[in-house]
């Protein structure tokens, strides 16, 4: 189209161009003048506004006086002027938002909404029965398409402003209006191949691409003001607004839409996209939506399927997400089995969140429905194991210590959930042993000084694993005794060795909380979060000690004394510290009973070995 | 001995505050700091008091209870050095807004010895002690000598830079070794034998901090500076003919300004972070991670 290039217009474009660039460079402002560029940009925007206003007055006079047909369609010119004015005012308002004057910015934006603004057609001509916007004719459609970007821009900024003022519900409404405006524009574009939506370069030609500037920088600026990229922002802002409004499910949905959008516009770095997609699966795991989590992970794996070595870290991260997925699914399966419930979701719930990504080879390698028997659980477990191996390959102990440790713990956890489905006690024992071995190996490799918290967690889990293993061994011995058989000394020795190891682990755990020498005792008051673990460790240590089938009387008596001492320690601590009593309430009754029974136990041992 | 000590210090008005006719609302008596809320309503408590291990009044040199650089060192640095010599690790953090005086307290003014901060004073005294001890040793063999190694790094936007080797533009990786703990890969560790050596390194490091800041338009207020001294003391026991080693680490940290940095979201005061929408899609990952935490 031909536009009337007058001196004010060139000035205007120059002002806009400079203002845009100033705002772009505001990150470089000195720290004692952080808004320097933005304040300058503000001045330029105000100047630009006065030029456009002046233009408006003079052309109003012109039109009345002349009805000039040599210049472009006056209605077109007037529409463009109104849009320019609107765009500049929105930009100015956003400037206030970015310089910590949120209320002022918000006030300006709402003023634009309320102004008697024929431009904005905010009532959009009504809808027909199907909800489709009725557009009278192609000239209305064109008008709408010229305004679309500015409208979306306005609603986007209103959304940001409201969030800033902690009015999240309002923010969501505005952003949804932005979304609706975009979708209407898209429908109009679809209806007419020759139609085009305006962007910044239509309003201010060459503001975005001045001759002397580098192509890349210019096109980046242009892109950021186009209708399509504004919509991407709408989706992203909605994801955030829903998050702040405590609507995580909606937030997740919009994160997923943003991800899809990035794919559609080819506007993403593959590795980052894949990692983000995998991360989204973790949210769905949290709400036990395995189908959606599965879909995210499949898409992530497919996107990261590139032998490029730089992506190793990302592939390892995605593997880690798969591991968490498998463990969560196993745990859920176990919960259902224990409570004899059924998962009522069906195949139909598996929607394709990322239709443009090929499902790839992962879709059939692991389920997204819970396992109901050992075979199914084992399949999930093996899948997890493959990813564990792959992830551990990257997250090696000597470089990524905590990541590696987390993976080992996940491996142990995977075994734990799997063995809930295993009925044969020998096989269960073997799985517990695998767990114990890997946890013990990890512990031996870590510095207790630098990884204190991690060591404590591992050691406690090791203790629990050994207790589980001991339980199996002891019940085997007991059933042998009940059947009239004498248990083999080797079996008894084995059980005792496991038990003593368990006691050692729990004791070492408690030791890690002791004050440094010379005091070397537990502090009078433990930290709140440490209380239950420490007292529980004392409790477990006591219980195991009391149960050990030691063949010697003296050993048994010593064990009972040790158990008693531990029980008393816990009991006394709970008396002294009431919060501890409430935290240990499930175990306290048992402790009281144990202490009461102690004399009987001692007598039993005396009698047995008499 | 309590393992954590907290000290607070107040500086004189700067020129801008003087121009604006600022009023001092802080008072200190003994180790208590009192802050007056000038906007307190009639029912509110106008003056609030805060207990610290030390409250340093450095507002006006004319005041009798003015706390000098020397005094701050005597209270905080002397003990820290003592513990380090005994084999403990010690750490001193300076925390506060940009312009609050953190660098002054930690480093001081290099050109004026009376205004030396904690770091130079500590280094000077470290060498006095080590030299003094080796002088006492009857058979001062080389194996008895203590080794002092320093490193100086800057952390900005989760990137680590080696201030003692500014030519190494690369971002240093932080790795975790299972036995040695977390460490910064390829961080220069310079052995120093006297105070002047260390002083030169500190100067060089400080300068490259500023240079780095100008080049990338960062300012020193947005980065953390960590100055580490690793002290390896060797003690020869003539009875057993064995030489023992005692290693301790002194970490002196000048933290970045605690105020909100800028609107691009590089840092964020926690209150602001909650309200603001991140404009850049590069933060999509953060938004998604935030979901999983809910």
XYZ file of N, CA and C in Angstrom, chain A residues 27-31 35 38 98 100 157 160 163-164 166 232-233 236-237 239-241 244 248 251-252 255 258-259 262 267 272 276-277 279-280 282-283 397-403 445-447 449-451, chain B residues 16 88-89 98-99 173-183 185 216-217 219-222 259-264 272-289 291-292 294:
300
model
N 18.306 -3.513 30.331
C 19.027 -4.404 31.250
C 20.441 -3.922 31.507
N 20.951 -3.090 30.602
C 22.325 -2.608 30.756
C 22.426 -1.330 31.566
N 21.338 -0.862 32.067
C 21.395 0.376 32.842
C 22.229 0.191 34.100
N 22.908 1.264 34.536
C 23.695 1.162 35.772
C 22.786 0.868 36.955
N 23.369 0.216 37.975
C 22.490 -0.283 39.025
C 21.947 0.810 39.917
N 16.286 2.488 35.828
C 15.225 2.781 34.862
C 15.591 3.907 33.918
N 14.406 3.409 30.391
C 12.947 3.380 30.304
C 12.347 4.774 30.469
N 6.705 -1.481 34.021
C 8.074 -1.978 34.129
C 8.963 -1.085 34.995
N 8.001 0.015 38.044
C 7.532 0.002 39.415
C 6.393 0.968 39.691
N -1.207 -7.022 28.573
C -0.660 -6.102 29.581
C -1.617 -5.935 30.747
N -0.918 -8.817 32.922
C 0.318 -8.635 33.701
C 0.095 -7.665 34.851
N -1.853 -9.199 37.700
C -1.028 -10.131 38.484
C -0.132 -9.359 39.431
N 0.414 -8.296 38.888
C 1.307 -7.475 39.677
C 0.594 -6.926 40.907
N -1.714 -8.450 42.371
C -2.261 -9.611 43.073
C -3.740 -9.837 42.851
N 1.497 -16.506 21.826
C 2.354 -17.399 22.623
C 2.525 -16.824 24.019
N 2.695 -15.499 24.079
C 2.853 -14.853 25.375
C 1.579 -14.999 26.186
N 1.572 -18.310 27.776
C 2.581 -18.397 28.825
C 2.149 -17.607 30.060
N 1.577 -16.425 29.807
C 1.129 -15.610 30.946
C -0.024 -16.307 31.673
N -0.465 -19.494 31.900
C 0.122 -20.577 32.695
C 0.572 -20.030 34.043
N 1.192 -18.852 34.022
C 1.695 -18.266 35.257
C 0.561 -17.746 36.138
N -0.402 -17.077 35.483
C -1.504 -16.505 36.261
C -2.288 -17.610 36.974
N -0.374 -18.695 39.971
C -0.472 -17.777 41.102
C -1.860 -17.799 41.728
N -3.406 -25.160 39.756
C -2.285 -25.833 39.102
C -2.685 -26.663 37.870
N -2.896 -24.358 35.079
C -1.548 -23.884 34.791
C -0.799 -24.936 33.983
N -0.933 -26.192 34.391
C -0.254 -27.272 33.676
C -0.749 -27.350 32.245
N 0.817 -24.662 30.311
C 2.240 -24.949 30.068
C 2.338 -25.893 28.887
N 1.689 -24.020 25.775
C 2.844 -23.203 25.402
C 3.895 -24.071 24.729
N 4.113 -25.264 25.296
C 5.082 -26.180 24.709
C 4.681 -26.541 23.278
N 5.347 -23.748 20.960
C 6.757 -23.618 20.589
C 7.068 -24.554 19.428
N 9.871 -22.529 17.441
C 10.566 -21.485 18.181
C 11.067 -22.057 19.501
N 16.185 -28.036 25.327
C 15.474 -27.360 26.404
C 14.009 -27.776 26.387
N 11.932 -29.470 29.452
C 10.738 -28.832 30.011
C 9.539 -29.774 29.940
N 9.426 -30.465 28.817
C 8.304 -31.388 28.637
C 8.386 -32.509 29.675
N 9.824 -32.319 32.548
C 9.553 -31.728 33.858
C 8.050 -31.625 34.086
N 7.305 -31.339 33.013
C 5.858 -31.229 33.157
C 5.257 -32.547 33.607
N 6.339 -34.489 35.728
C 6.465 -34.644 37.174
C 5.272 -34.021 37.891
N 4.722 -32.945 37.314
C 3.516 -32.385 37.902
C 2.387 -33.414 37.817
N 29.099 -41.026 40.054
C 29.322 -40.675 41.451
C 30.386 -39.607 41.597
N 31.467 -39.708 40.833
C 32.563 -38.791 41.110
C 32.366 -37.394 40.557
N 31.276 -37.186 39.815
C 31.023 -35.839 39.309
C 29.713 -35.269 39.800
N 28.714 -36.112 39.823
C 27.382 -35.658 40.203
C 26.912 -36.479 41.388
N 27.579 -36.228 42.487
C 27.375 -37.037 43.669
C 25.922 -37.151 44.102
N 25.278 -36.011 44.345
C 23.920 -36.082 44.882
C 22.956 -36.660 43.860
N 23.179 -36.364 42.569
C 22.293 -36.933 41.557
C 22.434 -38.446 41.535
N 31.042 -44.935 49.884
C 31.746 -44.063 48.955
C 31.597 -42.584 49.262
N 30.722 -42.258 50.200
C 30.450 -40.848 50.459
C 31.120 -40.347 51.719
N 31.571 -39.121 51.654
C 32.127 -38.494 52.845
C 30.984 -38.091 53.764
N 31.158 -36.171 56.166
C 31.261 -34.763 56.537
C 30.547 -33.880 55.519
N 30.799 -34.158 54.216
C 30.245 -33.278 53.192
C 28.822 -33.637 52.802
N 28.458 -34.875 53.028
C 27.133 -35.303 52.606
C 26.367 -35.848 53.789
N 24.289 11.230 48.940
C 22.898 11.344 48.497
C 21.964 11.441 49.700
N 39.654 -25.911 62.769
C 38.251 -25.804 62.392
C 38.103 -24.989 61.121
N 37.000 -25.243 60.405
C 36.675 -24.408 59.259
C 35.838 -23.239 59.731
N 22.910 -3.215 48.428
C 23.985 -2.527 47.720
C 24.238 -1.195 48.389
N 25.510 -0.918 48.614
C 25.834 0.378 49.221
C 25.767 0.365 50.729
N 33.029 -25.076 36.241
C 31.999 -26.033 36.648
C 32.114 -26.361 38.128
N 30.962 -26.488 38.742
C 30.953 -26.930 40.130
C 30.679 -28.428 40.114
N 31.568 -29.163 40.689
C 31.401 -30.622 40.695
C 31.327 -31.113 42.122
N 30.785 -32.305 42.235
C 30.696 -32.891 43.567
C 31.559 -34.133 43.595
N 32.547 -34.118 44.444
C 33.332 -35.334 44.586
C 32.817 -36.067 45.815
N 32.661 -37.379 45.713
C 32.047 -38.083 46.841
C 32.831 -37.978 48.140
N 34.170 -37.897 48.048
C 34.939 -37.838 49.285
C 35.413 -36.431 49.622
N 35.700 -35.655 48.587
C 36.215 -34.317 48.842
C 35.117 -33.277 48.931
N 33.912 -33.697 48.591
C 32.807 -32.764 48.680
C 32.682 -31.907 47.431
N 31.831 -30.905 47.477
C 31.666 -30.051 46.308
C 32.899 -29.172 46.122
N 33.254 -28.932 44.850
C 34.393 -28.066 44.593
C 34.221 -27.421 43.225
N 35.764 -26.770 39.730
C 36.795 -27.358 38.878
C 37.674 -26.282 38.263
N 30.741 -6.911 31.032
C 29.451 -7.550 30.781
C 28.319 -6.776 31.394
N 28.590 -5.546 31.711
C 27.555 -4.720 32.292
C 26.921 -5.301 33.530
N 27.338 -5.479 37.677
C 28.030 -4.658 38.667
C 28.384 -5.568 39.832
N 29.384 -5.167 40.561
C 29.842 -6.027 41.640
C 28.733 -6.275 42.652
N 27.745 -5.405 42.654
C 26.702 -5.588 43.649
C 25.803 -6.776 43.339
N 25.878 -7.296 42.091
C 24.978 -8.394 41.772
C 25.664 -9.744 41.855
N 18.962 -6.534 47.667
C 17.728 -5.942 47.122
C 17.424 -6.573 45.766
N 16.252 -6.340 45.247
C 15.871 -6.837 43.932
C 16.822 -6.289 42.893
N 17.276 -7.148 42.005
C 18.300 -6.713 41.056
C 17.695 -5.928 39.897
N 16.872 -6.589 39.107
C 16.290 -5.865 37.978
C 15.038 -6.569 37.515
N 14.383 -6.030 36.537
C 13.089 -6.594 36.156
C 13.209 -7.752 35.179
N 14.429 -8.096 34.776
C 14.508 -9.246 33.876
C 14.431 -10.558 34.649
N 8.417 -9.706 45.425
C 8.179 -9.327 44.035
C 8.002 -10.558 43.171
N 8.816 -11.547 43.398
C 8.781 -12.741 42.571
C 7.389 -13.316 42.516
N 6.694 -13.241 43.627
C 5.361 -13.809 43.668
C 4.419 -13.091 42.737
N 4.530 -11.771 42.643
C 3.556 -11.000 41.907
C 3.867 -10.928 40.418
N 5.122 -10.838 40.064
C 5.446 -10.541 38.681
C 5.285 -11.694 37.724
N 4.869 -11.334 36.528
C 4.819 -12.295 35.436
C 6.173 -12.235 34.737
N 6.770 -13.394 34.500
C 7.997 -13.424 33.724
C 7.668 -13.263 32.261
N 8.320 -12.273 31.621
C 7.976 -12.009 30.228
C 8.683 -12.950 29.269
N 9.834 -13.473 29.733
C 10.642 -14.227 28.780
C 10.329 -15.717 28.816
N 10.146 -16.295 27.633
C 9.830 -17.721 27.534
C 10.964 -18.613 28.004
N 12.141 -18.019 28.214
C 13.243 -18.830 28.725
C 12.948 -19.284 30.151
N 11.973 -18.646 30.787
C 11.634 -19.046 32.153
C 10.520 -20.087 32.194
N 10.142 -20.608 31.022
C 9.082 -21.630 31.001
C 9.461 -22.805 31.889
N 10.746 -23.182 31.831
C 11.219 -24.297 32.641
C 10.973 -24.055 34.122
N 11.220 -22.823 34.537
C 11.035 -22.475 35.944
C 9.558 -22.578 36.323
N 8.705 -22.089 35.440
C 7.264 -22.119 35.730
C 6.807 -23.570 35.872
N 7.288 -24.444 34.975
C 6.894 -25.847 35.039
C 7.416 -26.505 36.312
N 8.664 -26.221 36.661
C 9.220 -26.802 37.894
C 8.410 -26.344 39.090
N 5.344 -25.796 39.255
C 4.121 -26.599 39.311
C 4.325 -27.872 40.096
N 5.437 -28.554 39.797
C 5.682 -29.852 40.424
C 5.905 -29.702 41.922
N 4.251 -27.734 43.877
C 3.017 -27.367 44.590
C 2.435 -28.566 45.336
